[in-house]
Short mmCIF file of C-alpha atoms in Angstrom, two decimals:
data_model
loop_
_atom_site.label_atom_id
_atom_site.label_comp_id
_atom_site.label_asym_id
_atom_site.label_seq_id
_atom_site.Cartn_x
_atom_site.Cartn_y
_atom_site.Cartn_z
CA MET A 10 -67.29 -13.35 -17.93
CA ILE A 11 -65.19 -10.32 -18.80
CA LYS A 12 -61.57 -11.14 -19.56
CA ARG A 13 -58.70 -9.27 -17.89
CA LYS A 14 -57.48 -7.77 -21.15
CA ASP A 15 -60.93 -6.38 -21.85
CA LYS A 16 -60.99 -4.79 -18.39
CA GLN A 17 -57.63 -3.22 -19.06
CA LYS A 18 -58.85 -1.79 -22.37
CA ASP A 19 -61.94 -0.35 -20.72
CA ASN A 20 -59.78 1.33 -18.06
CA PRO A 21 -58.96 4.86 -19.26
CA PHE A 22 -55.92 5.02 -16.93
CA TYR A 23 -54.35 1.80 -18.19
CA ASP A 24 -50.89 2.19 -19.71
CA PRO A 25 -50.24 -0.57 -22.29
CA THR A 26 -46.46 -0.18 -21.85
CA LEU A 27 -46.65 -0.89 -18.10
CA THR A 28 -46.14 -4.66 -18.41
CA LYS A 29 -43.11 -4.17 -20.65
CA ARG A 30 -41.67 -1.62 -18.24
CA HIS A 31 -42.10 -4.01 -15.31
CA ARG A 32 -40.27 -6.77 -17.21
CA SER A 33 -37.48 -4.35 -18.06
CA SER A 34 -37.26 -3.30 -14.40
CA ARG A 35 -36.97 -6.92 -13.26
CA ARG A 36 -34.25 -7.62 -15.84
CA PHE A 37 -32.30 -4.58 -14.70
CA LYS A 38 -32.64 -5.64 -11.07
CA ARG A 39 -31.35 -9.15 -11.88
CA PHE A 40 -28.47 -7.66 -13.87
CA THR A 41 -27.38 -5.38 -11.01
CA LEU A 42 -27.70 -8.22 -8.48
CA THR A 43 -25.60 -10.48 -10.71
CA SER A 44 -22.95 -7.78 -11.05
CA LEU A 45 -22.83 -7.37 -7.29
CA VAL A 46 -22.46 -11.13 -6.76
CA PHE A 47 -19.63 -11.31 -9.33
CA SER A 48 -17.86 -8.35 -7.70
CA ILE A 49 -18.07 -9.87 -4.23
CA ALA A 50 -16.96 -13.27 -5.55
CA PHE A 51 -13.94 -11.72 -7.28
CA LEU A 52 -13.02 -9.79 -4.12
CA ILE A 53 -13.28 -12.94 -1.99
CA PHE A 54 -11.18 -14.91 -4.51
CA PHE A 55 -8.56 -12.13 -4.62
CA LEU A 56 -8.29 -11.88 -0.83
CA PHE A 57 -8.24 -15.66 -0.44
CA ASP A 58 -5.45 -16.00 -3.01
CA ILE A 59 -3.36 -13.23 -1.44
CA VAL A 60 -3.81 -14.53 2.12
CA THR A 61 -3.10 -18.12 1.09
CA LYS A 62 0.13 -17.16 -0.69
CA GLY A 63 1.25 -14.50 1.78
CA THR A 64 0.64 -16.14 5.16
CA PRO A 65 3.64 -18.55 4.89
CA ALA A 66 5.96 -15.53 4.51
CA PHE A 67 5.37 -14.59 8.14
CA GLN A 68 7.31 -17.70 9.14
CA GLN A 69 10.99 -18.36 8.44
CA ALA A 70 13.10 -21.52 8.62
CA TYR A 71 15.83 -21.64 11.29
CA LEU A 72 18.42 -24.32 12.05
CA LYS A 73 20.09 -25.06 15.37
CA ILE A 74 23.80 -25.71 14.74
CA ASP A 75 27.24 -25.18 16.26
CA VAL A 76 28.97 -21.92 15.29
CA THR A 77 32.70 -21.43 15.85
CA TYR A 78 33.96 -17.85 16.20
CA SER A 79 37.60 -18.33 15.24
CA GLN A 80 40.26 -16.27 13.51
CA GLU A 81 39.73 -18.44 10.42
CA ALA A 82 36.00 -17.66 10.50
CA LYS A 83 36.84 -13.97 10.65
CA GLN A 84 38.83 -14.32 7.44
CA ASN A 85 36.47 -16.81 5.77
CA TYR A 86 32.94 -16.96 7.15
CA ARG A 87 32.37 -20.47 5.79
CA LYS A 88 34.81 -21.80 8.39
CA ALA A 89 32.40 -20.84 11.16
CA ILE A 90 30.15 -23.88 10.60
CA ASP A 91 30.58 -27.53 9.72
CA LYS A 92 30.95 -28.23 6.02
CA LYS A 93 27.77 -30.33 5.88
CA TYR A 94 25.67 -27.30 6.85
CA GLN A 95 27.11 -24.87 4.30
CA ASN A 96 24.49 -25.61 1.62
CA ILE A 97 21.51 -25.25 3.95
CA VAL A 98 22.50 -22.17 5.99
CA SER A 99 21.78 -18.71 4.60
CA ARG A 100 24.81 -17.15 2.93
CA ALA A 101 23.53 -13.70 3.91
CA TRP A 102 23.64 -14.73 7.57
CA LEU A 103 27.11 -16.25 7.19
CA ARG A 104 28.42 -12.97 5.82
CA THR A 105 27.51 -11.25 9.09
CA ILE A 106 29.89 -13.42 11.17
CA PRO A 107 33.10 -11.38 10.55
CA MET A 108 31.26 -8.18 11.48
CA GLU A 109 29.80 -9.85 14.57
CA ILE A 110 33.30 -10.88 15.68
CA GLU A 111 34.55 -7.37 14.96
CA ASN A 112 31.79 -5.82 17.09
CA ASN A 113 32.07 -8.43 19.88
CA PRO A 114 35.76 -9.41 20.35
CA GLU A 115 34.86 -11.60 23.35
CA LEU A 116 33.28 -14.11 20.92
CA LEU A 117 36.68 -14.89 19.35
CA GLY A 118 37.76 -18.43 20.23
CA THR A 119 34.32 -19.55 21.41
CA LYS A 120 31.91 -22.16 20.07
CA THR A 121 28.16 -21.89 20.67
CA THR A 122 25.01 -23.70 19.55
CA ILE A 123 22.48 -21.19 18.25
CA TRP A 124 19.53 -20.88 15.90
CA VAL A 125 20.72 -19.60 12.51
CA LEU A 126 18.84 -18.49 9.41
CA ALA A 127 18.28 -21.25 6.85
CA ASP A 128 18.66 -21.00 3.09
CA ASP A 129 15.55 -20.07 1.10
CA GLN A 130 15.38 -23.55 -0.46
CA VAL A 131 15.33 -25.10 3.02
CA ASP A 132 12.55 -22.70 3.96
CA GLN A 133 10.48 -23.75 0.95
CA TYR A 134 11.16 -27.44 1.65
CA LEU A 135 9.92 -27.17 5.24
CA LYS A 136 6.81 -25.32 4.05
CA GLY A 137 6.01 -27.97 1.46
CA HIS A 138 6.58 -25.69 -1.54
CA TYR A 139 8.70 -26.12 -4.65
CA TYR A 140 12.39 -26.48 -3.77
CA LYS A 141 15.81 -27.29 -5.23
CA LEU A 142 17.76 -29.37 -2.74
CA LYS A 143 20.09 -32.32 -3.10
CA ARG A 144 19.09 -35.65 -1.60
CA LYS A 145 21.78 -35.56 1.08
CA ASP A 146 20.69 -32.08 2.14
CA ARG A 147 17.05 -33.19 2.37
CA ALA A 148 18.09 -36.17 4.49
CA LEU A 149 20.09 -33.88 6.79
CA ILE A 150 17.14 -31.49 7.19
CA ASP A 151 14.77 -34.38 7.92
CA ASP A 152 17.09 -35.62 10.68
CA MET A 153 17.39 -32.12 12.13
CA LYS A 154 13.63 -31.67 12.04
CA ALA A 155 13.14 -34.99 13.84
CA ASP A 156 15.59 -33.86 16.54
CA GLY A 157 13.89 -30.45 16.88
CA HIS A 158 16.83 -28.62 15.30
CA ALA A 159 14.91 -27.33 12.26
CA GLU A 160 11.83 -25.18 12.83
CA LEU A 161 9.67 -22.48 11.33
CA LYS A 162 9.69 -19.33 13.52
CA PHE A 163 8.11 -15.90 13.25
CA ASN A 164 9.79 -13.96 10.44
CA GLU A 165 11.17 -10.87 12.19
CA ILE A 166 13.48 -10.27 9.23
CA PHE A 167 10.48 -9.34 7.08
CA PHE A 168 9.91 -6.24 9.25
CA LYS A 169 13.50 -5.56 10.46
CA ASN A 170 15.53 -5.78 7.22
CA GLY A 171 15.56 -3.83 4.00
CA ASP A 172 15.68 -5.27 0.49
CA SER A 173 18.20 -7.99 -0.31
CA LYS A 174 19.25 -10.07 -3.29
CA THR A 175 19.09 -13.08 -0.97
CA PRO A 176 15.36 -13.88 -0.63
CA GLU A 177 15.43 -15.17 2.96
CA TYR A 178 17.16 -11.95 4.09
CA ALA A 179 14.84 -9.50 2.30
CA GLY A 180 12.42 -7.32 4.28
CA LEU A 181 10.12 -4.33 4.02
CA LYS A 182 11.69 -2.00 6.59
CA SER A 183 13.40 0.38 4.15
CA ALA A 184 10.28 0.50 1.95
CA ILE A 185 8.01 1.23 4.93
CA ILE A 186 10.24 4.07 6.18
CA GLY A 187 10.55 5.42 2.63
CA SER A 188 6.76 5.34 2.26
CA ILE A 189 6.27 7.19 5.55
CA LEU A 190 8.77 9.94 4.65
CA THR A 191 7.28 10.28 1.17
CA LEU A 192 3.71 10.56 2.46
CA ILE A 193 4.74 13.12 5.09
CA ILE A 194 6.20 15.32 2.34
CA THR A 195 3.07 14.75 0.24
CA MET A 196 0.71 15.94 2.97
CA ILE A 197 2.93 18.86 4.05
CA PHE A 198 2.70 20.34 0.55
CA ALA A 199 -0.61 19.02 -0.82
CA PHE A 200 -2.91 19.58 2.16
CA PRO A 201 -2.43 23.32 2.86
CA ILE A 202 -2.16 24.28 -0.83
CA GLY A 203 -5.18 22.16 -1.77
CA VAL A 204 -7.36 23.50 1.07
CA MET A 205 -6.39 27.14 0.48
CA THR A 206 -7.08 26.75 -3.25
CA ALA A 207 -10.49 25.25 -2.52
CA VAL A 208 -11.34 28.03 -0.05
CA TYR A 209 -10.38 30.72 -2.55
CA LEU A 210 -12.31 29.18 -5.45
CA GLU A 211 -15.40 28.46 -3.38
CA GLU A 212 -15.59 31.50 -1.11
CA PHE A 213 -13.68 34.41 -2.63
CA ALA A 214 -13.16 33.94 -6.38
CA GLU A 215 -15.56 35.60 -8.80
CA ASP A 216 -17.36 33.50 -11.37
CA ASN A 217 -15.56 34.53 -14.55
CA LYS A 218 -13.73 32.86 -17.42
CA PHE A 219 -10.46 32.75 -15.48
CA THR A 220 -11.88 30.82 -12.52
CA GLN A 221 -13.93 28.60 -14.85
CA THR A 222 -10.74 27.71 -16.73
CA ILE A 223 -9.01 26.86 -13.45
CA GLU A 224 -11.91 24.63 -12.38
CA VAL A 225 -11.92 22.77 -15.71
CA ASN A 226 -8.17 22.19 -15.48
CA ILE A 227 -8.41 20.95 -11.89
CA ASN A 228 -11.09 18.44 -12.88
CA ASN A 229 -8.99 17.34 -15.85
CA LEU A 230 -5.89 16.90 -13.67
CA ALA A 231 -7.82 14.55 -11.39
CA ALA A 232 -8.47 12.24 -14.36
CA ILE A 233 -5.15 12.09 -16.23
CA PRO A 234 -2.85 9.00 -15.92
CA SER A 235 -0.61 9.11 -12.88
CA ILE A 236 2.52 8.33 -14.89
CA LEU A 237 2.32 11.82 -16.42
CA PHE A 238 2.84 13.29 -12.95
CA GLY A 239 6.00 11.19 -12.75
CA LEU A 240 7.25 12.75 -15.98
CA LEU A 241 6.37 16.19 -14.61
CA GLY A 242 8.24 15.47 -11.38
CA LEU A 243 11.26 14.24 -13.34
CA ALA A 244 11.31 17.36 -15.51
CA ILE A 245 10.75 19.92 -12.74
CA PHE A 246 12.17 18.60 -9.47
CA ILE A 247 15.12 16.56 -10.79
CA ASN A 248 16.14 18.08 -14.13
CA LEU A 249 15.24 21.71 -13.39
CA PHE A 250 15.81 22.11 -9.63
CA GLY A 251 18.46 19.38 -9.31
CA LEU A 252 16.92 17.59 -6.31
CA PRO A 253 18.32 14.13 -5.46
CA ARG A 254 16.90 11.34 -7.58
CA SER A 255 14.99 8.58 -5.75
CA SER A 256 14.67 10.72 -2.61
CA PRO A 257 11.48 10.93 -0.52
CA LEU A 258 11.50 14.70 -1.11
CA VAL A 259 11.11 14.28 -4.88
CA GLY A 260 8.68 11.40 -4.44
CA GLY A 261 6.56 13.37 -1.98
CA LEU A 262 6.47 16.46 -4.21
CA THR A 263 5.50 14.33 -7.21
CA LEU A 264 2.69 12.62 -5.30
CA ALA A 265 1.63 16.04 -3.96
CA LEU A 266 1.06 17.19 -7.54
CA MET A 267 -1.06 14.09 -8.15
CA THR A 268 -3.02 14.43 -4.88
CA LEU A 269 -3.74 18.18 -5.17
CA PRO A 270 -6.75 17.87 -7.53
CA ILE A 271 -8.36 15.26 -5.26
CA ILE A 272 -7.96 17.42 -2.18
CA ILE A 273 -9.22 20.53 -3.99
CA VAL A 274 -12.33 18.80 -5.36
CA SER A 275 -13.21 17.11 -2.04
CA SER A 276 -12.54 20.31 -0.06
CA ARG A 277 -14.77 22.35 -2.35
CA ALA A 278 -17.54 19.78 -1.94
CA ALA A 279 -17.19 20.00 1.86
CA LEU A 280 -17.29 23.82 1.77
CA ARG A 281 -20.31 23.76 -0.54
CA ALA A 282 -22.13 21.49 1.92
CA VAL A 283 -22.09 24.20 4.62
CA PRO A 284 -25.50 25.95 4.50
CA ASP A 285 -25.63 29.57 3.35
CA SER A 286 -27.53 30.40 6.53
CA ILE A 287 -24.24 30.05 8.45
CA ARG A 288 -22.64 32.67 6.24
CA GLN A 289 -25.67 34.95 6.33
CA ALA A 290 -25.81 34.78 10.13
CA GLY A 291 -22.17 35.81 10.31
CA TYR A 292 -22.71 38.72 7.95
CA GLY A 293 -25.73 39.73 10.01
CA LEU A 294 -23.51 39.99 13.09
CA GLY A 295 -21.14 42.30 11.24
CA LEU A 296 -18.35 39.80 10.49
CA THR A 297 -16.20 40.18 7.41
CA LYS A 298 -16.04 37.52 4.71
CA ILE A 299 -12.64 36.39 5.93
CA GLU A 300 -13.88 36.04 9.52
CA VAL A 301 -16.98 34.11 8.44
CA THR A 302 -14.88 31.73 6.33
CA ARG A 303 -12.10 31.30 8.90
CA ASP A 304 -14.16 31.01 12.09
CA HIS A 305 -17.37 29.35 10.90
CA VAL A 306 -17.39 27.85 7.40
CA LEU A 307 -13.95 26.25 7.45
CA PRO A 308 -14.32 24.55 10.90
CA LEU A 309 -17.70 23.11 9.87
CA ALA A 310 -16.29 21.84 6.56
CA PHE A 311 -13.06 20.52 8.09
CA PRO A 312 -14.30 16.93 8.74
CA GLY A 313 -15.18 16.54 5.06
CA ILE A 314 -11.90 18.16 4.03
CA LEU A 315 -9.94 15.81 6.29
CA THR A 316 -11.81 12.78 4.98
CA GLY A 317 -11.08 13.66 1.35
CA SER A 318 -7.43 14.36 2.19
CA ILE A 319 -6.97 10.98 3.91
CA ILE A 320 -8.54 9.18 0.96
CA GLY A 321 -6.23 11.10 -1.39
CA LEU A 322 -3.28 10.11 0.79
CA ALA A 323 -4.34 6.46 0.66
CA GLN A 324 -4.53 6.63 -3.13
CA ALA A 325 -1.08 8.23 -3.29
CA MET A 326 0.35 5.49 -1.09
CA GLY A 327 -0.68 2.84 -3.60
CA GLU A 328 0.84 4.59 -6.61
CA THR A 329 3.83 3.07 -8.38
CA ALA A 330 4.01 4.50 -11.90
CA PRO A 331 5.05 8.11 -11.06
CA LEU A 332 7.63 6.89 -8.53
CA ILE A 333 9.19 4.50 -11.06
CA ILE A 334 9.84 7.47 -13.37
CA ILE A 335 11.76 9.37 -10.68
CA GLY A 336 13.88 6.33 -9.75
CA MET A 337 12.27 5.14 -6.50
CA ILE A 338 12.35 1.54 -7.73
CA ALA A 339 16.11 1.20 -7.22
CA PHE A 340 17.67 -1.48 -4.99
CA ILE A 341 17.68 0.14 -1.53
CA PRO A 342 18.90 -2.23 1.21
CA ASP A 343 19.27 0.44 3.92
CA SER A 344 16.56 2.64 5.40
CA PRO A 345 16.79 6.35 4.44
CA GLY A 346 17.98 8.61 7.24
CA SER A 347 16.55 11.81 5.75
CA ILE A 348 14.29 13.02 2.97
CA MET A 349 17.33 13.69 0.75
CA GLU A 350 18.68 10.12 0.75
CA ALA A 351 17.76 7.47 -1.81
CA ALA A 352 14.68 5.47 -0.84
CA THR A 353 11.98 3.20 -2.17
CA VAL A 354 8.32 2.77 -1.29
CA MET A 355 6.18 -0.28 -0.64
CA PRO A 356 4.40 -0.49 -4.04
CA ALA A 357 7.72 -0.18 -5.89
CA GLN A 358 9.33 -2.76 -3.58
CA LEU A 359 6.50 -5.21 -4.25
CA PHE A 360 6.79 -4.56 -7.99
CA THR A 361 10.50 -5.47 -7.81
CA TRP A 362 9.88 -8.64 -5.79
CA ALA A 363 7.15 -9.77 -8.18
CA GLY A 364 9.72 -9.92 -10.98
CA MET A 365 12.32 -11.96 -9.05
CA PRO A 366 12.78 -15.63 -10.09
CA GLU A 367 13.08 -17.19 -6.60
CA ARG A 368 9.91 -18.87 -5.30
CA MET A 369 10.30 -17.27 -1.86
CA TYR A 370 9.78 -13.79 -3.34
CA ILE A 371 6.27 -14.82 -4.42
CA GLU A 372 5.09 -15.33 -0.87
CA LYS A 373 6.94 -12.21 0.30
CA THR A 374 5.20 -10.19 -2.43
CA ALA A 375 1.81 -11.50 -1.30
CA ALA A 376 2.68 -10.77 2.35
CA GLY A 377 3.73 -7.24 1.39
CA ILE A 378 0.40 -6.76 -0.39
CA MET A 379 -1.34 -7.86 2.81
CA VAL A 380 0.60 -5.24 4.79
CA LEU A 381 -0.15 -2.54 2.19
CA LEU A 382 -3.85 -3.45 2.09
CA THR A 383 -3.99 -3.34 5.89
CA ILE A 384 -2.55 0.20 5.89
CA LEU A 385 -4.89 1.36 3.11
CA ILE A 386 -7.95 -0.14 4.80
CA SER A 387 -6.89 1.48 8.08
CA LEU A 388 -6.57 4.89 6.40
CA ASN A 389 -10.01 4.54 4.79
CA ALA A 390 -11.49 3.37 8.10
CA LEU A 391 -9.95 6.42 9.80
CA ALA A 392 -11.51 8.67 7.17
CA ILE A 393 -14.95 7.08 7.73
CA TYR A 394 -14.56 7.38 11.50
CA LEU A 395 -13.62 11.05 11.36
CA ARG A 396 -16.47 11.80 8.97
CA LYS A 397 -19.02 10.06 11.23
CA LYS A 398 -17.66 11.58 14.43
CA TYR A 399 -17.44 15.21 13.33
CA GLU A 400 -20.14 15.27 10.68
CA VAL A 401 -22.73 18.01 11.26
CA LYS A 402 -26.20 17.55 9.79
CA TRP A 403 -28.61 20.37 9.15
#
């Protein structure tokens, strides 16, 4: 009986390295599969940790107590409530009483029972987290909870207020508006300049040393650390042109510098994907190069250009380092009314909250990350949708 090895030796087409190559292929396949499993496991762990920590922030502790709007309360807000509640009611809410009386004079001399914002330690106690409360305050809260006078309600403050040094009164509103204004400025400057640069380099520029140098520099700019763009924005827009520090205008221009290489590279790829037959057909009909590019090539490449621009915008939205350099990490309690006023953005706001000592800021940071991830995923989903809807295949 002829053995298998003898058959293989007699076969002139047998490759002795084939068995080794098959083993190597199987090892590589197992390695890639293991890497994929680890990546998915890490992503699931990350999302689970963020959701677990951030979900409680969407609820806030409120207490139902008697509030007296008197002349004494107008002078000293602590007089508006009973002394036993002063340690468990939010000081930030108490400070609003004199202004409320000022804005609503008919409240003066009245006493009402309303739901008021609780202190952050009360909020953590009701959620079962770490807290610092005296025994008498815990007993009072337990009695109020049993009577239905202490509850967790939807945290509107998180979306309606700006930043605050009092954790239960801090929100994301000013950071969200600052992010929107900053991104609007980014796209106004980065999108047209990036697309026009890509069109020139791909359709009109000659292949010489000058254009080759520009292409190399654009590719290098897409890979350098983002903090260097912050230094560039500080040197040019603030120190040279004297634009307001921490403003959405400066932040948007700085992010525009960072986003430009991404838009240029993605736009050139979209233009390159348009078949030459489209251009040749246009030339055959007597159209000029500008008419072919404007009326045929650019509209066909626009879905890819838009997709790359949205992805670049999403990346810019998550940047913190360049905005820290230009001062957009400052304490901004009020929402900016224009692009020239001081503002902050969501990543910088979350960076600030992450360094605060109060336990409540931890869950607010995680909740803010959930909001930011939702926006980024939505932008990427929009880019995929636009690419699929308007994509033309040849």
